[in-house]
PDB file of C-alpha atoms in Angstrom:
ATOM      1  CA  UNK R  17       8.654   2.326   3.658  1.00 94.00           C
ATOM      2  CA  UNK R  18       7.076   5.733   3.054  1.00 97.00           C
ATOM      3  CA  UNK R  19       8.619   7.711   0.197  1.00 98.00           C
ATOM      4  CA  UNK R  20       8.108  11.494   0.019  1.00 98.00           C
ATOM      5  CA  UNK R  21       8.861  13.295  -3.248  1.00 98.00           C
ATOM      6  CA  UNK R  22       8.695  17.074  -3.154  1.00 98.00           C
ATOM      7  CA  UNK R  23       9.169  18.918  -6.434  1.00 97.00           C
ATOM      8  CA  UNK R  24       7.086  20.027  -9.370  1.00 97.00           C
ATOM      9  CA  UNK R  25       4.087  18.801 -11.314  1.00 98.00           C
ATOM     10  CA  UNK R  26       3.877  20.232 -14.803  1.00 97.00           C
ATOM     11  CA  UNK R  27       2.449  19.804 -18.263  1.00 97.00           C
ATOM     12  CA  UNK R  28       5.009  19.720 -21.071  1.00 92.00           C
ATOM     13  CA  UNK R  29       3.312  21.144 -24.159  1.00 92.00           C
ATOM     14  CA  UNK R  30       5.546  20.376 -27.104  1.00 89.00           C
ATOM     15  CA  UNK R  31       5.374  21.902 -30.590  1.00 92.00           C
ATOM     16  CA  UNK R  32       7.434  21.171 -33.703  1.00 91.00           C
ATOM     17  CA  UNK R  33       8.313  23.975 -36.084  1.00 93.00           C
ATOM     18  CA  UNK R  34       8.888  22.631 -39.638  1.00 94.00           C
ATOM     19  CA  UNK R  35      11.749  24.988 -40.355  1.00 93.00           C
ATOM     20  CA  UNK R  36      14.699  26.727 -38.717  1.00 93.00           C
ATOM     21  CA  UNK R  37      14.367  29.646 -36.343  1.00 92.00           C
ATOM     22  CA  UNK R  38      17.500  31.187 -37.874  1.00 89.00           C
ATOM     23  CA  UNK R  39      15.745  31.626 -41.210  1.00 91.00           C
ATOM     24  CA  UNK R  40      13.131  33.880 -39.625  1.00 88.00           C
ATOM     25  CA  UNK R  41      15.142  35.932 -37.154  1.00 86.00           C
ATOM     26  CA  UNK R  42      16.975  38.956 -38.568  1.00 85.00           C
ATOM     27  CA  UNK R  43      20.158  39.565 -36.534  1.00 85.00           C
ATOM     28  CA  UNK R  44      20.135  43.323 -37.176  1.00 85.00           C
ATOM     29  CA  UNK R  45      16.517  43.535 -35.953  1.00 79.00           C
ATOM     30  CA  UNK R  46      16.909  41.411 -32.810  1.00 82.00           C
ATOM     31  CA  UNK R  47      16.196  44.475 -30.639  1.00 84.00           C
ATOM     32  CA  UNK R  48      12.668  44.678 -32.074  1.00 88.00           C
ATOM     33  CA  UNK R  49      12.001  40.955 -32.369  1.00 85.00           C
ATOM     34  CA  UNK R  50       8.418  40.152 -33.369  1.00 88.00           C
ATOM     35  CA  UNK R  51       7.985  36.735 -34.981  1.00 87.00           C
ATOM     36  CA  UNK R  52       5.304  34.073 -35.202  1.00 91.00           C
ATOM     37  CA  UNK R  53       6.143  30.426 -35.871  1.00 91.00           C
ATOM     38  CA  UNK R  54       3.408  28.257 -37.355  1.00 94.00           C
ATOM     39  CA  UNK R  55       3.823  24.807 -35.785  1.00 93.00           C
ATOM     40  CA  UNK R  56       2.707  21.359 -36.893  1.00 92.00           C
ATOM     41  CA  UNK R  57       0.595  20.779 -33.809  1.00 91.00           C
ATOM     42  CA  UNK R  58       0.851  20.355 -30.084  1.00 92.00           C
ATOM     43  CA  UNK R  59       1.314  17.325 -27.881  1.00 91.00           C
ATOM     44  CA  UNK R  60       0.738  17.415 -24.146  1.00 93.00           C
ATOM     45  CA  UNK R  61       2.808  15.225 -21.861  1.00 95.00           C
ATOM     46  CA  UNK R  62       2.930  14.852 -18.114  1.00 97.00           C
ATOM     47  CA  UNK R  63       6.079  16.111 -16.443  1.00 96.00           C
ATOM     48  CA  UNK R  64       7.624  17.882 -13.490  1.00 96.00           C
ATOM     49  CA  UNK R  65      10.364  16.526 -11.252  1.00 96.00           C
ATOM     50  CA  UNK R  66       8.069  15.034  -8.597  1.00 98.00           C
ATOM     51  CA  UNK R  67       5.688  13.531 -11.143  1.00 98.00           C
ATOM     52  CA  UNK R  68       8.509  11.993 -13.160  1.00 97.00           C
ATOM     53  CA  UNK R  69      10.203  10.371 -10.169  1.00 98.00           C
ATOM     54  CA  UNK R  70       6.899   9.104  -8.798  1.00 98.00           C
ATOM     55  CA  UNK R  71       5.914   7.585 -12.164  1.00 98.00           C
ATOM     56  CA  UNK R  72       9.043   5.434 -12.445  1.00 98.00           C
ATOM     57  CA  UNK R  73       8.744   4.409  -8.809  1.00 98.00           C
ATOM     58  CA  UNK R  74       5.173   3.290  -9.515  1.00 98.00           C
ATOM     59  CA  UNK R  75       6.510   1.059 -12.305  1.00 98.00           C
ATOM     60  CA  UNK R  76       8.919  -0.327  -9.695  1.00 98.00           C
ATOM     61  CA  UNK R  77       5.939  -1.224  -7.486  1.00 98.00           C
ATOM     62  CA  UNK R  78       6.298   1.623  -5.003  1.00 98.00           C
ATOM     63  CA  UNK R  79       3.598   4.129  -3.983  1.00 98.00           C
ATOM     64  CA  UNK R  80       5.434   7.354  -3.187  1.00 98.00           C
ATOM     65  CA  UNK R  81       3.683  10.457  -1.951  1.00 98.00           C
ATOM     66  CA  UNK R  82       4.038  13.494  -4.224  1.00 98.00           C
ATOM     67  CA  UNK R  83       4.307  16.800  -2.341  1.00 98.00           C
ATOM     68  CA  UNK R  84       3.528  19.572  -4.827  1.00 98.00           C
ATOM     69  CA  UNK R  85       0.913  22.112  -5.903  1.00 98.00           C
ATOM     70  CA  UNK R  86      -1.267  21.858  -9.009  1.00 98.00           C
ATOM     71  CA  UNK R  87      -3.932  24.024 -10.618  1.00 98.00           C
ATOM     72  CA  UNK R  88      -7.497  24.037 -11.933  1.00 98.00           C
ATOM     73  CA  UNK R  89      -6.504  22.113 -15.081  1.00 97.00           C
ATOM     74  CA  UNK R  90      -5.014  19.202 -13.140  1.00 98.00           C
ATOM     75  CA  UNK R  91      -7.803  16.746 -14.029  1.00 97.00           C
ATOM     76  CA  UNK R  92      -6.067  14.713 -16.753  1.00 97.00           C
ATOM     77  CA  UNK R  93      -2.828  14.521 -14.742  1.00 98.00           C
ATOM     78  CA  UNK R  94      -4.807  13.440 -11.684  1.00 98.00           C
ATOM     79  CA  UNK R  95      -6.361  10.592 -13.657  1.00 98.00           C
ATOM     80  CA  UNK R  96      -2.911   9.555 -14.891  1.00 98.00           C
ATOM     81  CA  UNK R  97      -1.587   9.366 -11.328  1.00 98.00           C
ATOM     82  CA  UNK R  98      -4.661   7.417 -10.208  1.00 98.00           C
ATOM     83  CA  UNK R  99      -4.164   4.985 -13.099  1.00 98.00           C
ATOM     84  CA  UNK R 100      -0.753   4.163 -11.638  1.00 98.00           C
ATOM     85  CA  UNK R 101      -2.102   3.874  -8.093  1.00 97.00           C
ATOM     86  CA  UNK R 102      -0.238   6.922  -6.860  1.00 98.00           C
ATOM     87  CA  UNK R 103      -1.742   8.668  -3.812  1.00 97.00           C
ATOM     88  CA  UNK R 104      -2.910  12.271  -4.182  1.00 97.00           C
ATOM     89  CA  UNK R 105      -3.099  13.438  -0.559  1.00 97.00           C
ATOM     90  CA  UNK R 106       0.189  15.361  -0.798  1.00 98.00           C
ATOM     91  CA  UNK R 107      -0.954  17.447  -3.777  1.00 98.00           C
ATOM     92  CA  UNK R 108      -2.429  20.860  -3.001  1.00 98.00           C
ATOM     93  CA  UNK R 109      -4.861  22.247  -5.590  1.00 98.00           C
ATOM     94  CA  UNK R 110      -4.752  26.010  -6.216  1.00 98.00           C
ATOM     95  CA  UNK R 111      -8.121  26.661  -7.934  1.00 98.00           C
ATOM     96  CA  UNK R 112      -7.267  30.144  -9.207  1.00 98.00           C
ATOM     97  CA  UNK R 113      -4.060  29.016 -10.980  1.00 98.00           C
ATOM     98  CA  UNK R 114      -3.120  26.718 -13.832  1.00 98.00           C
ATOM     99  CA  UNK R 115      -0.771  23.789 -13.239  1.00 98.00           C
ATOM    100  CA  UNK R 116       2.826  24.684 -14.075  1.00 97.00           C
ATOM    101  CA  UNK R 117       3.427  24.361 -17.809  1.00 96.00           C
ATOM    102  CA  UNK R 118       6.369  24.404 -20.195  1.00 90.00           C
ATOM    103  CA  UNK R 119       5.615  25.449 -23.773  1.00 92.00           C
ATOM    104  CA  UNK R 120       8.448  24.077 -25.889  1.00 90.00           C
ATOM    105  CA  UNK R 121       8.895  24.767 -29.596  1.00 92.00           C
ATOM    106  CA  UNK R 122      11.634  22.823 -31.390  1.00 89.00           C
ATOM    107  CA  UNK R 123      12.900  23.560 -34.901  1.00 89.00           C
ATOM    108  CA  UNK R 124      14.508  21.213 -37.425  1.00 90.00           C
ATOM    109  CA  UNK R 125      17.972  21.990 -36.043  1.00 87.00           C
ATOM    110  CA  UNK R 126      16.856  20.902 -32.553  1.00 76.00           C
ATOM    111  CA  UNK R 127      16.963  24.480 -31.289  1.00 87.00           C
ATOM    112  CA  UNK R 128      14.308  25.192 -28.688  1.00 84.00           C
ATOM    113  CA  UNK R 129      12.329  28.184 -27.505  1.00 90.00           C
ATOM    114  CA  UNK R 130      10.589  27.548 -24.191  1.00 88.00           C
ATOM    115  CA  UNK R 131       8.129  29.555 -22.182  1.00 91.00           C
ATOM    116  CA  UNK R 132       7.503  28.370 -18.621  1.00 91.00           C
ATOM    117  CA  UNK R 133       4.505  29.358 -16.519  1.00 95.00           C
ATOM    118  CA  UNK R 134       5.042  28.326 -12.870  1.00 96.00           C
ATOM    119  CA  UNK R 135       1.329  28.763 -12.112  1.00 97.00           C
ATOM    120  CA  UNK R 136       0.389  26.747  -9.035  1.00 98.00           C
ATOM    121  CA  UNK R 137       4.048  25.984  -8.347  1.00 98.00           C
ATOM    122  CA  UNK R 138       4.282  29.484  -6.852  1.00 97.00           C
ATOM    123  CA  UNK R 139       2.409  28.108  -3.834  1.00 98.00           C
ATOM    124  CA  UNK R 140       3.727  25.803  -1.130  1.00 98.00           C
ATOM    125  CA  UNK R 141       2.260  22.312  -0.896  1.00 97.00           C
ATOM    126  CA  UNK R 142       2.053  22.552   2.934  1.00 96.00           C
ATOM    127  CA  UNK R 143       2.076  18.833   3.712  1.00 97.00           C
ATOM    128  CA  UNK R 144       1.917  17.885   7.398  1.00 93.00           C
ATOM    129  CA  UNK R 145       4.144  15.051   8.586  1.00 94.00           C
ATOM    130  CA  UNK R 146       2.201  14.122  11.717  1.00 90.00           C
ATOM    131  CA  UNK R 147       2.715  10.539  12.860  1.00 90.00           C
ATOM    132  CA  UNK R 148       5.537   9.738  10.425  1.00 93.00           C
ATOM    133  CA  UNK R 149       8.015   7.132  11.668  1.00 94.00           C
ATOM    134  CA  UNK R 150      11.454   8.431  10.561  1.00 92.00           C
ATOM    135  CA  UNK R 151      12.814   4.886  10.642  1.00 92.00           C
ATOM    136  CA  UNK R 152      10.326   3.891   7.949  1.00 96.00           C
ATOM    137  CA  UNK R 153      10.588   6.886   5.650  1.00 98.00           C
ATOM    138  CA  UNK R 154      12.842   8.392   3.003  1.00 98.00           C
ATOM    139  CA  UNK R 155      12.455  11.681   1.136  1.00 98.00           C
ATOM    140  CA  UNK R 156      13.859  13.494  -1.860  1.00 98.00           C
ATOM    141  CA  UNK R 157      13.817  17.263  -2.311  1.00 98.00           C
ATOM    142  CA  UNK R 158      13.706  17.872  -6.065  1.00 98.00           C
ATOM    143  CA  UNK R 159      13.446  21.257  -7.818  1.00 96.00           C
ATOM    144  CA  UNK R 160      10.055  22.869  -7.292  1.00 96.00           C
ATOM    145  CA  UNK R 161       8.595  25.578  -5.080  1.00 97.00           C
ATOM    146  CA  UNK R 162      11.568  27.221  -3.358  1.00 97.00           C
ATOM    147  CA  UNK R 163       9.824  27.660  -0.009  1.00 98.00           C
ATOM    148  CA  UNK R 164       8.908  23.962  -0.064  1.00 98.00           C
ATOM    149  CA  UNK R 165      12.503  22.983  -0.753  1.00 98.00           C
ATOM    150  CA  UNK R 166      13.828  24.985   2.183  1.00 98.00           C
ATOM    151  CA  UNK R 167      10.929  24.170   4.518  1.00 98.00           C
ATOM    152  CA  UNK R 168      10.975  20.426   3.880  1.00 98.00           C
ATOM    153  CA  UNK R 169      14.740  20.233   4.416  1.00 98.00           C
ATOM    154  CA  UNK R 170      14.225  21.849   7.823  1.00 98.00           C
ATOM    155  CA  UNK R 171      11.385  19.454   8.680  1.00 97.00           C
ATOM    156  CA  UNK R 172      13.346  16.380   7.609  1.00 98.00           C
ATOM    157  CA  UNK R 173      16.291  17.367   9.786  1.00 98.00           C
ATOM    158  CA  UNK R 174      14.009  18.158  12.719  1.00 97.00           C
ATOM    159  CA  UNK R 175      12.105  14.867  12.420  1.00 96.00           C
ATOM    160  CA  UNK R 176      15.261  12.907  11.495  1.00 97.00           C
ATOM    161  CA  UNK R 177      13.763  11.688   8.219  1.00 97.00           C
ATOM    162  CA  UNK R 178      16.626  10.714   5.862  1.00 98.00           C
ATOM    163  CA  UNK R 179      16.536  12.796   2.705  1.00 98.00           C
ATOM    164  CA  UNK R 180      18.183  13.202  -0.683  1.00 98.00           C
ATOM    165  CA  UNK R 181      18.944  16.754  -1.766  1.00 98.00           C
ATOM    166  CA  UNK R 182      18.495  17.316  -5.515  1.00 98.00           C
ATOM    167  CA  UNK R 183      18.707  21.077  -6.215  1.00 97.00           C
ATOM    168  CA  UNK R 184      19.022  20.774 -10.024  1.00 95.00           C
ATOM    169  CA  UNK R 185      17.826  23.759 -12.024  1.00 91.00           C
ATOM    170  CA  UNK R 186      16.906  25.682  -8.870  1.00 96.00           C
ATOM    171  CA  UNK R 187      20.572  26.363  -8.007  1.00 96.00           C
ATOM    172  CA  UNK R 188      20.774  29.851  -9.589  1.00 95.00           C
ATOM    173  CA  UNK R 189      17.804  30.994  -7.479  1.00 96.00           C
ATOM    174  CA  UNK R 190      19.509  30.307  -4.146  1.00 97.00           C
ATOM    175  CA  UNK R 191      21.770  32.422  -1.989  1.00 96.00           C
ATOM    176  CA  UNK R 192      24.902  30.616  -0.851  1.00 96.00           C
ATOM    177  CA  UNK R 193      23.831  30.258   2.791  1.00 96.00           C
ATOM    178  CA  UNK R 194      20.447  28.726   1.960  1.00 97.00           C
ATOM    179  CA  UNK R 195      21.976  26.273  -0.507  1.00 97.00           C
ATOM    180  CA  UNK R 196      24.491  25.127   2.097  1.00 98.00           C
ATOM    181  CA  UNK R 197      21.745  24.920   4.731  1.00 98.00           C
ATOM    182  CA  UNK R 198      19.600  22.559   2.630  1.00 98.00           C
ATOM    183  CA  UNK R 199      22.573  20.393   1.699  1.00 98.00           C
ATOM    184  CA  UNK R 200      23.800  20.150   5.289  1.00 98.00           C
ATOM    185  CA  UNK R 201      22.310  17.142   7.050  1.00 98.00           C
ATOM    186  CA  UNK R 202      21.159  15.403   3.880  1.00 98.00           C
ATOM    187  CA  UNK R 203      22.013  11.734   3.559  1.00 97.00           C
ATOM    188  CA  UNK R 204      22.855  12.187  -0.097  1.00 98.00           C
ATOM    189  CA  UNK R 205      23.175  14.998  -2.627  1.00 98.00           C
ATOM    190  CA  UNK R 206      22.646  14.246  -6.316  1.00 98.00           C
ATOM    191  CA  UNK R 207      23.471  16.604  -9.184  1.00 97.00           C
ATOM    192  CA  UNK R 208      24.940  16.485 -12.679  1.00 95.00           C
ATOM    193  CA  UNK R 209      28.518  17.568 -13.375  1.00 95.00           C
ATOM    194  CA  UNK R 210      27.551  21.097 -14.458  1.00 94.00           C
ATOM    195  CA  UNK R 211      25.399  21.588 -11.358  1.00 96.00           C
ATOM    196  CA  UNK R 212      28.260  20.386  -9.162  1.00 97.00           C
ATOM    197  CA  UNK R 213      30.511  23.098 -10.573  1.00 97.00           C
ATOM    198  CA  UNK R 214      27.751  25.663 -10.011  1.00 96.00           C
ATOM    199  CA  UNK R 215      27.477  24.636  -6.351  1.00 98.00           C
ATOM    200  CA  UNK R 216      31.241  24.739  -5.879  1.00 97.00           C
ATOM    201  CA  UNK R 217      31.466  28.189  -7.479  1.00 96.00           C
ATOM    202  CA  UNK R 218      28.480  29.591  -5.579  1.00 96.00           C
ATOM    203  CA  UNK R 219      29.389  28.248  -2.128  1.00 96.00           C
ATOM    204  CA  UNK R 220      33.163  28.283  -2.386  1.00 96.00           C
ATOM    205  CA  UNK R 221      33.196  24.763  -0.927  1.00 97.00           C
ATOM    206  CA  UNK R 222      35.339  21.971  -2.369  1.00 95.00           C
ATOM    207  CA  UNK R 223      34.043  18.431  -2.897  1.00 94.00           C
ATOM    208  CA  UNK R 224      35.742  17.444   0.345  1.00 94.00           C
ATOM    209  CA  UNK R 225      34.028  20.264   2.215  1.00 96.00           C
ATOM    210  CA  UNK R 226      30.677  19.383   0.674  1.00 97.00           C
ATOM    211  CA  UNK R 227      31.112  15.807   1.887  1.00 96.00           C
ATOM    212  CA  UNK R 228      31.537  17.140   5.410  1.00 96.00           C
ATOM    213  CA  UNK R 229      27.943  18.380   5.148  1.00 97.00           C
ATOM    214  CA  UNK R 230      26.185  15.616   3.198  1.00 98.00           C
ATOM    215  CA  UNK R 231      26.492  11.852   3.507  1.00 97.00           C
ATOM    216  CA  UNK R 232      27.550  11.271  -0.091  1.00 97.00           C
ATOM    217  CA  UNK R 233      27.662  12.953  -3.487  1.00 98.00           C
ATOM    218  CA  UNK R 234      26.370  11.364  -6.675  1.00 98.00           C
ATOM    219  CA  UNK R 235      27.291  13.155  -9.878  1.00 97.00           C
ATOM    220  CA  UNK R 236      25.499  12.054 -13.032  1.00 96.00           C
ATOM    221  CA  UNK R 237      27.446  12.293 -16.284  1.00 94.00           C
ATOM    222  CA  UNK R 238      24.910  11.458 -18.981  1.00 90.00           C
ATOM    223  CA  UNK R 239      26.142   8.736 -21.310  1.00 90.00           C
ATOM    224  CA  UNK R 240      29.321   8.510 -19.206  1.00 94.00           C
ATOM    225  CA  UNK R 241      27.362   7.098 -16.268  1.00 96.00           C
ATOM    226  CA  UNK R 242      27.673   8.471 -12.751  1.00 97.00           C
ATOM    227  CA  UNK R 243      30.151   8.799  -9.902  1.00 98.00           C
ATOM    228  CA  UNK R 244      29.554   8.183  -6.197  1.00 98.00           C
ATOM    229  CA  UNK R 245      31.755  10.067  -3.747  1.00 96.00           C
ATOM    230  CA  UNK R 246      31.555   8.916  -0.159  1.00 92.00           C
ATOM    231  CA  UNK R 247      34.405   9.885   2.106  1.00 80.00           C
ATOM    232  CA  UNK R 248      37.612   9.161   0.218  1.00 73.00           C
ATOM    233  CA  UNK R 249      36.019   6.467  -1.919  1.00 84.00           C
ATOM    234  CA  UNK R 250      35.008   7.068  -5.546  1.00 93.00           C
ATOM    235  CA  UNK R 251      32.840   4.520  -7.342  1.00 96.00           C
ATOM    236  CA  UNK R 252      31.985   4.814 -11.045  1.00 97.00           C
ATOM    237  CA  UNK R 253      28.683   3.452 -12.311  1.00 98.00           C
ATOM    238  CA  UNK R 254      28.484   2.886 -16.092  1.00 97.00           C
ATOM    239  CA  UNK R 255      25.493   3.985 -18.114  1.00 95.00           C
ATOM    240  CA  UNK R 256      23.273   1.151 -19.304  1.00 96.00           C
ATOM    241  CA  UNK R 257      23.144   0.887 -23.127  1.00 93.00           C
ATOM    242  CA  UNK R 258      19.808   1.979 -24.583  1.00 91.00           C
ATOM    243  CA  UNK R 259      18.083   0.086 -27.367  1.00 90.00           C
ATOM    244  CA  UNK R 260      17.536   3.504 -28.971  1.00 89.00           C
ATOM    245  CA  UNK R 261      18.514   6.888 -27.565  1.00 84.00           C
ATOM    246  CA  UNK R 262      15.564   9.129 -28.442  1.00 86.00           C
ATOM    247  CA  UNK R 263      15.346  11.733 -25.684  1.00 83.00           C
ATOM    248  CA  UNK R 264      17.586  12.290 -22.641  1.00 85.00           C
ATOM    249  CA  UNK R 265      14.926  14.445 -20.979  1.00 84.00           C
ATOM    250  CA  UNK R 266      13.708  12.662 -17.867  1.00 90.00           C
ATOM    251  CA  UNK R 267      16.681  10.308 -17.606  1.00 93.00           C
ATOM    252  CA  UNK R 268      17.864  12.082 -14.461  1.00 95.00           C
ATOM    253  CA  UNK R 269      14.493  11.672 -12.782  1.00 96.00           C
ATOM    254  CA  UNK R 270      14.429   8.014 -13.826  1.00 97.00           C
ATOM    255  CA  UNK R 271      17.856   7.583 -12.241  1.00 98.00           C
ATOM    256  CA  UNK R 272      16.605   9.103  -9.008  1.00 98.00           C
ATOM    257  CA  UNK R 273      13.592   6.786  -8.958  1.00 98.00           C
ATOM    258  CA  UNK R 274      15.761   3.703  -9.384  1.00 98.00           C
ATOM    259  CA  UNK R 275      18.199   4.967  -6.768  1.00 98.00           C
ATOM    260  CA  UNK R 276      15.398   5.427  -4.244  1.00 98.00           C
ATOM    261  CA  UNK R 277      14.021   1.964  -5.052  1.00 98.00           C
ATOM    262  CA  UNK R 278      17.420   0.450  -4.300  1.00 98.00           C
ATOM    263  CA  UNK R 279      17.721   2.308  -0.992  1.00 98.00           C
ATOM    264  CA  UNK R 280      14.192   1.297   0.035  1.00 98.00           C
ATOM    265  CA  UNK R 281      15.125  -2.319  -0.715  1.00 98.00           C
ATOM    266  CA  UNK R 282      18.035  -1.966   1.698  1.00 97.00           C
ATOM    267  CA  UNK R 283      20.909  -1.983  -0.787  1.00 97.00           C
ATOM    268  CA  UNK R 284      24.054   0.119  -0.529  1.00 96.00           C
ATOM    269  CA  UNK R 285      24.704   3.155  -2.684  1.00 96.00           C
ATOM    270  CA  UNK R 286      26.541   1.295  -5.444  1.00 97.00           C
ATOM    271  CA  UNK R 287      23.765  -1.216  -6.079  1.00 98.00           C
ATOM    272  CA  UNK R 288      21.099   1.494  -5.698  1.00 98.00           C
ATOM    273  CA  UNK R 289      22.912   3.664  -8.266  1.00 98.00           C
ATOM    274  CA  UNK R 290      23.098   0.707 -10.640  1.00 98.00           C
ATOM    275  CA  UNK R 291      19.328   0.304 -10.323  1.00 98.00           C
ATOM    276  CA  UNK R 292      19.095   4.022 -11.054  1.00 98.00           C
ATOM    277  CA  UNK R 293      21.193   3.620 -14.190  1.00 98.00           C
ATOM    278  CA  UNK R 294      18.849   0.903 -15.489  1.00 98.00           C
ATOM    279  CA  UNK R 295      15.773   3.033 -14.830  1.00 98.00           C
ATOM    280  CA  UNK R 296      17.342   6.057 -16.556  1.00 97.00           C
ATOM    281  CA  UNK R 297      17.829   4.064 -19.740  1.00 97.00           C
ATOM    282  CA  UNK R 298      14.126   3.324 -20.096  1.00 97.00           C
ATOM    283  CA  UNK R 299      13.428   7.080 -20.058  1.00 95.00           C
ATOM    284  CA  UNK R 300      16.065   7.722 -22.739  1.00 93.00           C
ATOM    285  CA  UNK R 301      14.348   5.245 -25.063  1.00 95.00           C
ATOM    286  CA  UNK R 302      11.145   7.327 -25.313  1.00 92.00           C
ATOM    287  CA  UNK R 303      10.156  10.892 -26.150  1.00 87.00           C
ATOM    288  CA  UNK R 304       8.824  12.467 -22.968  1.00 89.00           C
ATOM    289  CA  UNK R 305       9.468  11.933 -19.294  1.00 92.00           C
ATOM    290  CA  UNK R 306       6.583   9.584 -18.452  1.00 96.00           C
ATOM    291  CA  UNK R 307       6.240   7.718 -21.741  1.00 95.00           C
ATOM    292  CA  UNK R 308       8.409   4.695 -20.930  1.00 96.00           C
ATOM    293  CA  UNK R 309       7.009   1.491 -19.508  1.00 97.00           C
ATOM    294  CA  UNK R 310       8.377  -1.770 -18.134  1.00 97.00           C
ATOM    295  CA  UNK R 311       7.206  -4.657 -16.023  1.00 97.00           C
ATOM    296  CA  UNK R 312       9.176  -5.540 -12.889  1.00 97.00           C
ATOM    297  CA  UNK R 313      10.285  -8.761 -14.608  1.00 97.00           C
ATOM    298  CA  UNK R 314      11.629  -6.853 -17.626  1.00 97.00           C
ATOM    299  CA  UNK R 315      13.374  -4.355 -15.387  1.00 98.00           C
ATOM    300  CA  UNK R 316      15.228  -6.864 -13.246  1.00 98.00           C
ATOM    301  CA  UNK R 317      16.175  -8.936 -16.281  1.00 97.00           C
ATOM    302  CA  UNK R 318      17.814  -5.860 -17.793  1.00 97.00           C
ATOM    303  CA  UNK R 319      19.569  -5.232 -14.489  1.00 98.00           C
ATOM    304  CA  UNK R 320      20.967  -8.778 -14.428  1.00 97.00           C
ATOM    305  CA  UNK R 321      22.120  -8.497 -18.039  1.00 96.00           C
ATOM    306  CA  UNK R 322      24.104  -5.364 -17.228  1.00 96.00           C
ATOM    307  CA  UNK R 323      25.295  -5.908 -13.649  1.00 96.00           C
ATOM    308  CA  UNK R 324      24.718  -9.576 -12.815  1.00 95.00           C
ATOM    309  CA  UNK R 325      22.635 -11.053 -10.033  1.00 92.00           C
ATOM    310  CA  UNK R 326      21.541  -8.542  -7.463  1.00 85.00           C
TER     311      UNK R 326
END
């Protein structure tokens, strides 16, 4: 089964400030803010929605195709993907740009100041789907280049390739009609509870009306698990307990990877979502979105412990 993951590739450059931002920002001078925070150092981690989903799928013994754009500094990320046997033919290199990067500074109160440079993500990845058998393919549209998101949804409908719509943090950027267009015809839409309310408010459509346009809705609820809505049926999937909850960042992408693995294996939505819940937990147990690791044997043992025999 061919798996297509469109979305972003990005470097997460993380800095820790050994103090509190509030101690250095004068409220009465906020209109002329000019501050410099001396940090303890910088760590660089691989990220981006497409990269994160692909990484966990690689651990699950799949070889998805990432459809995204990267820049002239992509070398170390490229080697990371190669190390995990992930194909690179869907990645377009933009030599005059840097790969998308998030510069995140966190203080001792866990407040964050982030600067994001989209860089190469401003350009479409322009993958051609010639010769793809729609009966042997599945795709997910994750947040990334907006033209890619719209264009790939149109291609998937035209070629009858089943796809998951995952608008995430891109929702505010869309006009109502385009958001509804991308959702319509998808086999599944996945969002968190806040994003669901954003979609409802922006489109004016109820959950019932959304389900008339997409095959099913999965709403993730963090530590409360997730909910599958399909027709009139509602199925709740519990979160899998983590050995240590260090960082929720990347848990959603881990969930999506596990979900796709379950669908590729031929399971129904409930079992696939349970696999997603297990995968999400591994991400929570590590700082960073591609720092977790498991063997297939460890993964399925954890699944059996939580949900029983598959």
